[in-house]
Amino acid sequence: MLIYIQKNEQTGETTVQNVDYTPTWVYRNRHEGNQNYTYRILPVEDHMENEEFSEDFRNRMRNSYQETTDRLNLEQPDND
């Protein structure tokens, strides 16, 4: 998350100018026969339609994305 803050040197007033965020998904995977997991932090918007992942994972990413935007009260961009 990036928060852009500006301070007016004349008045001393500090304001938040912009907040930017990237919802992420931590993909945990264990390759067959391996006891260790590998982890990938994925930007959800870039990967929730990626067929590299199972439909179950993509649905979970979509739900996570929706919950994140709902909690932050942010509108999702139109994909038209």
XYZ file of C-alpha atoms in Angstrom:
80
model
C 0.000 0.000 0.000
C 1.248 3.452 -0.855
C 0.006 6.518 0.962
C 0.831 9.940 -0.439
C 0.966 12.636 2.229
C 1.471 16.350 1.685
C 2.354 18.978 4.252
C 1.643 22.641 3.630
C 4.721 24.434 4.985
C 2.831 27.721 5.379
C -0.137 26.411 7.392
C 1.419 23.272 8.874
C -1.589 21.308 7.628
C -0.888 17.702 6.608
C -3.257 15.948 4.215
C -3.486 12.538 2.597
C -3.418 13.102 -1.155
C -3.838 9.581 -2.454
C -3.878 5.967 -1.317
C -2.865 3.216 -3.706
C -2.947 -0.513 -3.045
C -2.468 -3.830 -4.782
C -4.492 -6.759 -3.391
C -2.263 -9.823 -3.230
C -2.686 -13.560 -2.850
C -0.096 -15.795 -1.211
C 0.023 -18.938 -3.312
C 1.369 -21.876 -1.354
C 2.315 -24.976 -3.289
C 4.067 -28.238 -2.552
C 5.432 -30.176 -5.486
C 4.692 -33.873 -5.520
C 7.120 -35.811 -3.337
C 8.521 -32.657 -1.743
C 7.923 -31.912 1.941
C 8.616 -28.186 1.591
C 6.199 -25.556 0.364
C 7.036 -22.815 -2.077
C 5.338 -19.449 -1.742
C 4.535 -16.832 -4.353
C 3.008 -13.443 -3.635
C 0.763 -12.642 -6.580
C -1.062 -9.434 -7.515
C -4.627 -10.771 -7.579
C -5.843 -8.716 -10.550
C -3.053 -10.119 -12.713
C -3.595 -13.770 -11.758
C -7.243 -14.471 -10.886
C -7.920 -15.505 -14.492
C -4.579 -17.259 -15.002
C -5.212 -20.851 -16.074
C -1.886 -21.890 -14.535
C -3.915 -22.173 -11.320
C -6.850 -24.463 -10.629
C -10.380 -23.104 -10.823
C -10.605 -23.505 -7.041
C -7.599 -21.226 -6.502
C -8.883 -18.687 -9.032
C -12.268 -18.600 -7.271
C -10.544 -18.104 -3.934
C -8.493 -15.248 -5.425
C -11.639 -13.642 -6.851
C -13.391 -13.909 -3.470
C -10.370 -12.460 -1.691
C -10.246 -9.572 -4.154
C -13.958 -8.873 -3.684
C -13.672 -8.975 0.118
C -10.682 -6.623 0.025
C -12.414 -4.046 -2.158
C -15.611 -4.332 -0.086
C -13.739 -3.755 3.178
C -11.890 -0.775 1.769
C -15.139 0.616 0.312
C -13.497 0.996 -3.075
C -15.087 0.594 -6.437
C -13.643 -1.903 -8.848
C -12.578 -0.606 -12.242
C -14.826 -1.380 -15.199
C -13.421 -4.099 -17.426
C -15.496 -3.066 -20.461
